mmCIF file of C-alpha atoms in Angstrom:
data_model
loop_
_atom_site.group_PDB
_atom_site.id
_atom_site.type_symbol
_atom_site.label_atom_id
_atom_site.label_comp_id
_atom_site.label_asym_id
_atom_site.label_seq_id
_atom_site.Cartn_x
_atom_site.Cartn_y
_atom_site.Cartn_z
ATOM 1 C CA UNK B 979 154.389 140.105 64.331
ATOM 2 C CA UNK B 980 152.812 138.571 67.434
ATOM 3 C CA UNK B 981 153.759 135.116 67.179
ATOM 4 C CA UNK B 982 151.299 133.413 69.682
ATOM 5 C CA UNK B 983 148.428 135.415 68.103
ATOM 6 C CA UNK B 984 149.370 134.322 64.931
ATOM 7 C CA UNK B 985 149.651 130.415 65.863
ATOM 8 C CA UNK B 986 146.246 130.689 67.030
ATOM 9 C CA UNK B 987 144.618 132.114 63.964
ATOM 10 C CA UNK B 988 146.165 129.601 62.261
ATOM 11 C CA UNK B 989 145.088 127.018 64.304
ATOM 12 C CA UNK B 990 141.926 128.266 64.681
ATOM 13 C CA UNK B 991 141.761 128.456 60.781
ATOM 14 C CA UNK B 992 143.046 124.591 60.687
ATOM 15 C CA UNK B 993 140.406 124.059 62.898
ATOM 16 C CA UNK B 994 137.580 125.295 60.579
ATOM 17 C CA UNK B 995 139.054 123.618 57.750
ATOM 18 C CA UNK B 996 139.091 120.504 59.469
ATOM 19 C CA UNK B 997 135.581 120.923 60.511
ATOM 20 C CA UNK B 998 134.278 121.423 56.912
ATOM 21 C CA UNK B 999 136.596 119.019 55.497
ATOM 22 C CA UNK B 1000 135.390 115.975 57.662
ATOM 23 C CA UNK B 1001 132.052 116.924 59.059
ATOM 24 C CA UNK B 1002 131.293 118.296 55.310
ATOM 25 C CA UNK B 1003 130.626 114.727 54.054
ATOM 26 C CA UNK B 1004 128.620 113.997 57.116
ATOM 27 C CA UNK B 1005 126.345 116.676 56.466
ATOM 28 C CA UNK B 1006 126.054 116.135 52.581
ATOM 29 C CA UNK B 1007 125.250 112.661 53.457
ATOM 30 C CA UNK B 1008 121.990 113.644 55.785
ATOM 31 C CA UNK B 1009 120.871 115.740 52.787
ATOM 32 C CA UNK B 1010 121.280 112.820 49.933
ATOM 33 C CA UNK B 1011 119.377 110.902 51.980
ATOM 34 C CA UNK B 1012 116.396 113.318 50.761
ATOM 35 C CA UNK B 1013 118.153 114.127 47.630
ATOM 36 C CA UNK B 1014 119.143 111.182 45.977
ATOM 37 C CA UNK B 1015 118.024 107.794 47.907
ATOM 38 C CA UNK B 1016 115.274 106.291 46.377
ATOM 39 C CA UNK B 1017 114.503 103.538 48.806
ATOM 40 C CA UNK B 1018 115.243 102.654 52.737
ATOM 41 C CA UNK B 1019 117.900 100.458 52.263
ATOM 42 C CA UNK B 1020 119.571 102.979 49.716
ATOM 43 C CA UNK B 1021 119.075 105.733 52.845
ATOM 44 C CA UNK B 1022 120.285 102.955 55.877
ATOM 45 C CA UNK B 1023 123.512 102.439 53.426
ATOM 46 C CA UNK B 1024 123.808 106.413 53.363
ATOM 47 C CA UNK B 1025 123.529 106.752 57.507
ATOM 48 C CA UNK B 1026 125.581 103.560 57.867
ATOM 49 C CA UNK B 1027 128.869 105.080 55.883
ATOM 50 C CA UNK B 1028 128.817 107.853 58.648
ATOM 51 C CA UNK B 1029 127.395 106.496 61.817
ATOM 52 C CA UNK B 1030 131.003 105.392 63.037
ATOM 53 C CA UNK B 1031 132.339 108.547 62.681
ATOM 54 C CA UNK B 1032 129.699 111.642 62.660
ATOM 55 C CA UNK B 1033 129.822 112.168 66.433
ATOM 56 C CA UNK B 1034 133.817 112.244 66.714
ATOM 57 C CA UNK B 1035 133.982 114.991 63.462
ATOM 58 C CA UNK B 1036 131.526 117.569 65.757
ATOM 59 C CA UNK B 1037 134.835 117.442 67.887
ATOM 60 C CA UNK B 1038 136.175 119.715 65.079
ATOM 61 C CA UNK B 1039 133.067 122.328 65.847
ATOM 62 C CA UNK B 1040 133.480 122.279 69.424
ATOM 63 C CA UNK B 1041 137.208 122.808 69.348
ATOM 64 C CA UNK B 1042 136.915 125.636 66.972
ATOM 65 C CA UNK B 1043 134.432 126.975 69.060
ATOM 66 C CA UNK B 1044 136.245 126.831 72.473
ATOM 67 C CA UNK B 1045 139.543 127.662 70.923
ATOM 68 C CA UNK B 1046 138.408 130.813 69.445
ATOM 69 C CA UNK B 1047 136.713 131.789 73.339
ATOM 70 C CA UNK B 1048 140.056 131.319 74.643
ATOM 71 C CA UNK B 1049 142.708 132.806 72.200
ATOM 72 C CA UNK B 1050 140.364 135.700 70.971
ATOM 73 C CA UNK B 1051 137.836 136.197 73.442
ATOM 74 C CA UNK B 1052 136.509 139.640 71.607
ATOM 75 C CA UNK B 1053 136.519 137.989 68.006
ATOM 76 C CA UNK B 1054 134.141 135.092 69.816
ATOM 77 C CA UNK B 1055 132.236 137.756 71.809
ATOM 78 C CA UNK B 1056 131.585 140.202 68.852
ATOM 79 C CA UNK B 1057 131.161 137.000 66.240
ATOM 80 C CA UNK B 1058 128.783 134.884 68.578
ATOM 81 C CA UNK B 1059 126.452 138.137 69.801
ATOM 82 C CA UNK B 1060 126.093 139.539 66.150
ATOM 83 C CA UNK B 1061 125.100 136.219 64.642
ATOM 84 C CA UNK B 1062 123.157 134.954 68.097
ATOM 85 C CA UNK B 1063 119.735 134.456 65.414
ATOM 86 C CA UNK B 1064 121.735 132.141 62.907
ATOM 87 C CA UNK B 1065 123.821 130.069 65.551
ATOM 88 C CA UNK B 1066 120.888 129.383 67.838
ATOM 89 C CA UNK B 1067 119.329 127.422 64.332
ATOM 90 C CA UNK B 1068 122.467 125.619 63.943
ATOM 91 C CA UNK B 1069 122.234 124.539 67.384
ATOM 92 C CA UNK B 1070 118.784 123.254 66.768
ATOM 93 C CA UNK B 1071 119.749 121.556 63.653
ATOM 94 C CA UNK B 1072 122.966 120.158 65.178
ATOM 95 C CA UNK B 1073 120.418 118.478 68.027
ATOM 96 C CA UNK B 1074 117.321 117.409 65.523
ATOM 97 C CA UNK B 1075 120.191 115.633 63.140
ATOM 98 C CA UNK B 1076 122.181 114.055 66.118
ATOM 99 C CA UNK B 1077 118.202 112.644 67.678
ATOM 100 C CA UNK B 1078 117.250 111.387 64.299
ATOM 101 C CA UNK B 1079 120.628 109.529 63.508
ATOM 102 C CA UNK B 1080 119.762 107.697 66.884
ATOM 103 C CA UNK B 1081 115.868 107.562 66.601
ATOM 104 C CA UNK B 1082 114.823 106.791 62.741
ATOM 105 C CA UNK B 1083 115.571 103.328 63.231
ATOM 106 C CA UNK B 1084 113.541 103.046 66.827
ATOM 107 C CA UNK B 1085 109.727 102.716 64.937
ATOM 108 C CA UNK B 1086 108.524 100.619 63.084
ATOM 109 C CA UNK B 1087 105.692 102.484 61.122
ATOM 110 C CA UNK B 1088 107.053 104.765 57.924
ATOM 111 C CA UNK B 1089 105.966 107.595 58.997
ATOM 112 C CA UNK B 1090 108.370 107.344 61.764
ATOM 113 C CA UNK B 1091 111.111 106.946 59.585
ATOM 114 C CA UNK B 1092 110.824 109.356 56.992
ATOM 115 C CA UNK B 1093 109.544 112.181 60.009
ATOM 116 C CA UNK B 1094 112.899 111.609 61.154
ATOM 117 C CA UNK B 1095 114.853 111.532 57.520
ATOM 118 C CA UNK B 1096 113.669 115.036 57.460
ATOM 119 C CA UNK B 1097 114.655 115.713 60.172
ATOM 120 C CA UNK B 1098 118.123 114.737 59.802
ATOM 121 C CA UNK B 1099 118.139 116.231 56.207
ATOM 122 C CA UNK B 1100 116.642 119.650 57.097
ATOM 123 C CA UNK B 1101 119.270 119.989 60.338
ATOM 124 C CA UNK B 1102 121.964 119.046 58.010
ATOM 125 C CA UNK B 1103 121.052 121.593 55.847
ATOM 126 C CA UNK B 1104 120.167 124.553 58.358
ATOM 127 C CA UNK B 1105 123.999 123.310 60.020
ATOM 128 C CA UNK B 1106 125.738 123.913 56.888
ATOM 129 C CA UNK B 1107 123.873 126.875 55.764
ATOM 130 C CA UNK B 1108 124.393 128.651 58.902
ATOM 131 C CA UNK B 1109 128.050 127.755 59.539
ATOM 132 C CA UNK B 1110 128.587 129.059 55.690
ATOM 133 C CA UNK B 1111 126.671 132.486 56.437
ATOM 134 C CA UNK B 1112 129.005 132.500 59.730
ATOM 135 C CA UNK B 1113 132.475 132.115 58.063
ATOM 136 C CA UNK B 1114 131.527 134.446 55.513
ATOM 137 C CA UNK B 1115 130.301 137.190 57.455
ATOM 138 C CA UNK B 1116 133.998 136.276 59.276
ATOM 139 C CA UNK B 1117 135.673 137.208 56.240
ATOM 140 C CA UNK B 1118 133.611 139.821 54.512
ATOM 141 C CA UNK B 1119 132.064 141.935 57.772
ATOM 142 C CA UNK B 1120 129.782 142.746 60.214
ATOM 143 C CA UNK B 1121 128.336 146.327 61.115
ATOM 144 C CA UNK B 1122 130.328 146.574 64.662
ATOM 145 C CA UNK B 1123 131.059 149.893 66.520
ATOM 146 C CA UNK B 1124 134.273 150.914 68.062
ATOM 147 C CA UNK B 1125 133.324 148.801 71.025
ATOM 148 C CA UNK B 1126 132.813 145.410 69.226
ATOM 149 C CA UNK B 1127 129.110 145.644 69.190
ATOM 150 C CA UNK B 1128 126.752 145.127 66.341
ATOM 151 C CA UNK B 1129 124.525 147.986 65.419
ATOM 152 C CA UNK B 1130 120.887 147.234 63.569
ATOM 153 C CA UNK B 1131 118.583 144.371 64.464
ATOM 154 C CA UNK B 1132 118.461 140.940 65.224
ATOM 155 C CA UNK B 1133 118.611 139.891 61.464
ATOM 156 C CA UNK B 1134 121.574 143.007 60.549
ATOM 157 C CA UNK B 1135 123.533 140.018 59.633
ATOM 158 C CA UNK B 1136 121.188 138.535 57.004
ATOM 159 C CA UNK B 1137 122.604 140.124 53.501
ATOM 160 C CA UNK B 1138 124.117 138.933 49.976
ATOM 161 C CA UNK B 1139 127.140 137.900 51.749
ATOM 162 C CA UNK B 1140 125.403 135.630 54.227
ATOM 163 C CA UNK B 1141 123.222 134.018 51.895
ATOM 164 C CA UNK B 1142 125.986 133.456 49.402
ATOM 165 C CA UNK B 1143 128.487 131.876 52.284
ATOM 166 C CA UNK B 1144 125.379 129.437 53.322
ATOM 167 C CA UNK B 1145 125.092 127.929 49.543
ATOM 168 C CA UNK B 1146 128.553 127.517 49.082
ATOM 169 C CA UNK B 1147 128.970 125.654 52.434
ATOM 170 C CA UNK B 1148 125.472 123.510 51.544
ATOM 171 C CA UNK B 1149 127.091 123.199 47.982
ATOM 172 C CA UNK B 1150 130.300 122.001 48.659
ATOM 173 C CA UNK B 1151 129.185 119.429 51.183
ATOM 174 C CA UNK B 1152 126.396 117.665 48.910
ATOM 175 C CA UNK B 1153 129.437 117.526 46.509
ATOM 176 C CA UNK B 1154 132.081 116.145 48.986
ATOM 177 C CA UNK B 1155 129.365 113.471 50.336
ATOM 178 C CA UNK B 1156 128.151 112.197 47.010
ATOM 179 C CA UNK B 1157 132.162 111.381 46.430
ATOM 180 C CA UNK B 1158 132.210 109.990 50.366
ATOM 181 C CA UNK B 1159 129.437 107.869 49.431
ATOM 182 C CA UNK B 1160 130.586 106.550 46.246
ATOM 183 C CA UNK B 1161 134.029 105.787 48.022
ATOM 184 C CA UNK B 1162 132.426 104.093 50.890
ATOM 185 C CA UNK B 1163 129.481 102.322 49.399
ATOM 186 C CA UNK B 1164 128.529 99.745 46.689
ATOM 187 C CA UNK B 1165 125.649 99.169 44.381
ATOM 188 C CA UNK B 1166 123.184 101.492 43.744
ATOM 189 C CA UNK B 1167 123.846 103.826 46.550
ATOM 190 C CA UNK B 1168 127.759 103.901 44.945
ATOM 191 C CA UNK B 1169 126.122 103.925 41.351
ATOM 192 C CA UNK B 1170 123.622 107.207 42.407
ATOM 193 C CA UNK B 1171 126.087 109.067 44.284
ATOM 194 C CA UNK B 1172 128.580 108.790 41.027
ATOM 195 C CA UNK B 1173 125.966 110.326 38.740
ATOM 196 C CA UNK B 1174 124.731 112.858 41.248
ATOM 197 C CA UNK B 1175 128.651 113.788 41.615
ATOM 198 C CA UNK B 1176 128.826 113.951 37.465
ATOM 199 C CA UNK B 1177 125.975 115.348 36.796
ATOM 200 C CA UNK B 1178 126.118 118.673 39.598
ATOM 201 C CA UNK B 1179 129.282 119.402 40.674
ATOM 202 C CA UNK B 1180 129.478 122.466 38.851
ATOM 203 C CA UNK B 1181 126.735 124.188 39.703
ATOM 204 C CA UNK B 1182 126.959 123.195 43.226
ATOM 205 C CA UNK B 1183 130.681 124.685 43.438
ATOM 206 C CA UNK B 1184 129.545 127.699 41.911
ATOM 207 C CA UNK B 1185 128.699 129.935 45.464
ATOM 208 C CA UNK B 1186 131.850 128.552 47.277
ATOM 209 C CA UNK B 1187 133.945 129.760 43.993
ATOM 210 C CA UNK B 1188 132.255 133.440 44.452
ATOM 211 C CA UNK B 1189 133.217 133.661 48.158
ATOM 212 C CA UNK B 1190 137.003 132.683 47.329
ATOM 213 C CA UNK B 1191 136.676 135.375 44.740
ATOM 214 C CA UNK B 1192 134.821 138.151 46.529
ATOM 215 C CA UNK B 1193 137.702 137.877 49.397
ATOM 216 C CA UNK B 1194 140.407 137.774 46.604
ATOM 217 C CA UNK B 1195 139.324 140.513 44.600
ATOM 218 C CA UNK B 1196 139.168 142.323 48.300
ATOM 219 C CA UNK B 1197 141.907 141.916 49.930
ATOM 220 C CA UNK B 1198 144.163 138.742 47.988
ATOM 221 C CA UNK B 1199 147.967 138.383 47.210
ATOM 222 C CA UNK B 1200 150.066 136.278 45.176
ATOM 223 C CA UNK B 1201 150.143 134.078 47.523
ATOM 224 C CA UNK B 1202 146.334 133.697 48.413
ATOM 225 C CA UNK B 1203 145.833 133.770 44.458
ATOM 226 C CA UNK B 1204 148.289 130.994 43.987
ATOM 227 C CA UNK B 1205 145.957 129.110 46.318
ATOM 228 C CA UNK B 1206 143.578 129.432 44.488
ATOM 229 C CA UNK B 1207 145.158 128.285 41.641
ATOM 230 C CA UNK B 1208 146.081 124.893 43.310
ATOM 231 C CA UNK B 1209 142.436 124.888 44.271
ATOM 232 C CA UNK B 1210 140.982 125.013 41.013
ATOM 233 C CA UNK B 1211 143.744 122.470 39.616
ATOM 234 C CA UNK B 1212 142.576 119.880 42.316
ATOM 235 C CA UNK B 1213 138.974 120.115 41.902
ATOM 236 C CA UNK B 1214 139.078 119.802 38.049
ATOM 237 C CA UNK B 1215 141.386 116.662 38.762
ATOM 238 C CA UNK B 1216 139.005 115.045 40.879
ATOM 239 C CA UNK B 1217 136.198 115.893 38.756
ATOM 240 C CA UNK B 1218 138.038 114.186 35.588
ATOM 241 C CA UNK B 1219 138.576 111.088 37.667
ATOM 242 C CA UNK B 1220 135.436 111.040 38.916
ATOM 243 C CA UNK B 1221 133.757 110.943 35.813
ATOM 244 C CA UNK B 1222 135.557 107.539 35.214
ATOM 245 C CA UNK B 1223 134.771 106.102 38.799
ATOM 246 C CA UNK B 1224 138.018 106.741 40.329
ATOM 247 C CA UNK B 1225 136.327 107.940 43.481
ATOM 248 C CA UNK B 1226 139.296 108.030 45.598
ATOM 249 C CA UNK B 1227 140.935 110.014 43.397
ATOM 250 C CA UNK B 1228 138.095 112.351 43.224
ATOM 251 C CA UNK B 1229 137.663 112.709 47.139
ATOM 252 C CA UNK B 1230 140.885 113.744 47.387
ATOM 253 C CA UNK B 1231 140.535 116.402 44.670
ATOM 254 C CA UNK B 1232 137.567 117.877 46.186
ATOM 255 C CA UNK B 1233 139.220 117.528 50.071
ATOM 256 C CA UNK B 1234 142.591 119.483 48.483
ATOM 257 C CA UNK B 1235 139.842 121.822 46.735
ATOM 258 C CA UNK B 1236 138.435 123.184 50.264
ATOM 259 C CA UNK B 1237 141.932 122.758 51.987
ATOM 260 C CA UNK B 1238 143.730 125.120 49.365
ATOM 261 C CA UNK B 1239 140.243 127.446 48.779
ATOM 262 C CA UNK B 1240 139.372 128.264 52.752
ATOM 263 C CA UNK B 1241 143.602 128.637 53.522
ATOM 264 C CA UNK B 1242 143.475 131.367 50.578
ATOM 265 C CA UNK B 1243 140.102 132.682 52.584
ATOM 266 C CA UNK B 1244 141.957 133.198 55.679
ATOM 267 C CA UNK B 1245 145.546 134.104 54.368
ATOM 268 C CA UNK B 1246 143.673 137.095 52.775
ATOM 269 C CA UNK B 1247 141.752 138.250 55.678
ATOM 270 C CA UNK B 1248 144.938 138.227 57.851
ATOM 271 C CA UNK B 1249 145.584 139.842 60.626
ATOM 272 C CA UNK B 1250 141.822 140.916 60.499
ATOM 273 C CA UNK B 1251 139.575 138.291 62.373
ATOM 274 C CA UNK B 1252 136.245 139.916 61.872
ATOM 275 C CA UNK B 1253 136.091 143.066 59.616
ATOM 276 C CA UNK B 1254 133.954 146.094 60.571
ATOM 277 C CA UNK B 1255 131.441 147.100 57.583
ATOM 278 C CA UNK B 1256 130.804 150.706 59.245
ATOM 279 C CA UNK B 1257 134.735 151.491 59.681
ATOM 280 C CA UNK B 1258 137.778 149.848 59.365
ATOM 281 C CA UNK B 1259 139.526 151.416 62.603
ATOM 282 C CA UNK B 1260 136.793 148.761 64.395
ATOM 283 C CA UNK B 1261 138.073 145.962 62.688
ATOM 284 C CA UNK B 1262 139.201 142.980 65.013
ATOM 285 C CA UNK B 1263 142.761 142.251 64.516
ATOM 286 C CA UNK B 1264 144.981 139.259 66.116
ATOM 287 C CA UNK B 1265 146.484 142.211 68.196
ATOM 288 C CA UNK B 1266 143.388 143.957 69.832
ATOM 289 C CA UNK B 1267 141.081 140.696 69.945
ATOM 290 C CA UNK B 1268 143.599 137.979 71.232
ATOM 291 C CA UNK B 1269 144.143 136.878 75.048
ATOM 292 C CA UNK B 1270 147.210 137.621 76.685
ATOM 293 C CA UNK B 1271 150.529 135.698 76.026
ATOM 294 C CA UNK B 1272 150.506 133.635 79.487
ATOM 295 C CA UNK B 1273 146.701 132.026 78.151
ATOM 296 C CA UNK B 1274 148.049 131.560 74.505
ATOM 297 C CA UNK B 1275 151.002 129.775 76.033
ATOM 298 C CA UNK B 1276 149.280 127.272 78.331
ATOM 299 C CA UNK B 1277 146.627 126.706 75.296
ATOM 300 C CA UNK B 1278 149.828 125.665 73.382
ATOM 301 C CA UNK B 1279 151.585 123.335 75.516
ATOM 302 C CA UNK B 1280 147.997 121.827 76.342
ATOM 303 C CA UNK B 1281 147.002 121.663 72.400
ATOM 304 C CA UNK B 1282 150.395 120.185 71.545
ATOM 305 C CA UNK B 1283 149.694 117.180 73.717
ATOM 306 C CA UNK B 1284 146.530 116.713 73.050
ATOM 307 C CA UNK B 1285 145.839 117.527 69.522
ATOM 308 C CA UNK B 1286 148.048 114.220 68.366
ATOM 309 C CA UNK B 1287 145.694 112.254 70.410
ATOM 310 C CA UNK B 1288 142.676 113.192 68.331
ATOM 311 C CA UNK B 1289 144.295 112.941 65.033
ATOM 312 C CA UNK B 1290 145.304 109.011 66.755
ATOM 313 C CA UNK B 1291 141.567 108.065 67.746
ATOM 314 C CA UNK B 1292 140.297 109.548 64.802
ATOM 315 C CA UNK B 1293 142.088 108.123 61.913
ATOM 316 C CA UNK B 1294 142.400 104.725 63.804
ATOM 317 C CA UNK B 1295 138.289 104.768 63.911
ATOM 318 C CA UNK B 1296 138.031 105.674 59.826
ATOM 319 C CA UNK B 1297 140.841 103.041 59.584
ATOM 320 C CA UNK B 1298 138.572 100.310 61.227
ATOM 321 C CA UNK B 1299 135.394 101.420 59.774
ATOM 322 C CA UNK B 1300 137.404 101.457 56.209
ATOM 323 C CA UNK B 1301 135.053 98.907 54.277
ATOM 324 C CA UNK B 1302 132.671 99.584 52.123
ATOM 325 C CA UNK B 1303 128.854 99.264 52.671
ATOM 326 C CA UNK B 1304 126.088 97.754 50.414
ATOM 327 C CA UNK B 1305 122.811 96.760 50.314
ATOM 328 C CA UNK B 1306 123.334 93.213 50.796
ATOM 329 C CA UNK B 1307 124.700 94.422 54.120
ATOM 330 C CA UNK B 1308 121.586 96.157 55.567
ATOM 331 C CA UNK B 1309 119.782 93.556 57.013
ATOM 332 C CA UNK B 1310 115.318 93.134 56.441
ATOM 333 C CA UNK B 1311 113.853 95.557 59.053
ATOM 334 C CA UNK B 1312 111.796 93.751 61.806
ATOM 335 C CA UNK B 1313 110.400 94.215 64.955
ATOM 336 C CA UNK B 1314 112.113 93.933 68.414
ATOM 337 C CA UNK B 1315 110.337 93.367 71.404
ATOM 338 C CA UNK B 1316 111.913 94.913 74.427
ATOM 339 C CA UNK B 1317 112.535 92.573 77.480
ATOM 340 C CA UNK B 1318 109.949 92.883 80.466
ATOM 341 C CA UNK B 1319 109.856 91.466 83.675
ATOM 342 C CA UNK B 1320 106.745 89.402 82.697
#
């Protein structure tokens, strides 16, 4: 077995799981601002729950993409070129989402705020759907030839698996965000998030359960099926706790569900990093898609020193901003006149 390629396959899987775990509730909160928020105050409470952390959470996406580029350049080249259209939409969604967070409070009209809320909610949906489609196609396959090039037009990637994966991540983000909002807020937002979690979790998680089962039926092993059992037990435990108002346990249950379920998917497809739906002889694996040992060795040393710093500063941020936010923390909207030289 190639040790370094295996290590970096595990590392990239962990980065994507970390992104879904942390950015998942950010994206879900953006969608909940359109789905469950009933007033401007509620929307501001929701936005303030992710205000200190959303941009730091996006580091995991950047790092996952960069690690794939450096460790498995052929995987990166085939995946990103084949999915050029959806990933461009994801980039636009990230831009609109970031600008909306920064600019929604800069205007004084209701129309201004409403338009930026729409940009934030739709941008979050596009990002979640696009990332879900990409990760699902990474595990179910793309029409790649012997050179790793996509066969077919610009929308050859668009199939039932892509839609299933997109809905899977959207549904998970909404559920994850509802537990996060119930844990991080108080008052009306906390109550509405709890009600949404209790009512819609069984439905919203169906697509991600479908994705997991598709992969397991195709390439699952005893170990990966065991991880599926852990995921099911965790989400049931979290759901039952959420129904009785134990928000922390509900959040943990959903988080463990994601970690165990995603780990079962990556473990099931190993050592293939990108299957070809044309011929399995064209599959990209950790052997034929990876960089050389020297490159992987340097990356390993750099990561060994750099990754702990990421954990420390992100952990410190969450600790500092750990208090709940409620309606009374939100001041009344008021117009601030800019300073002038007159």
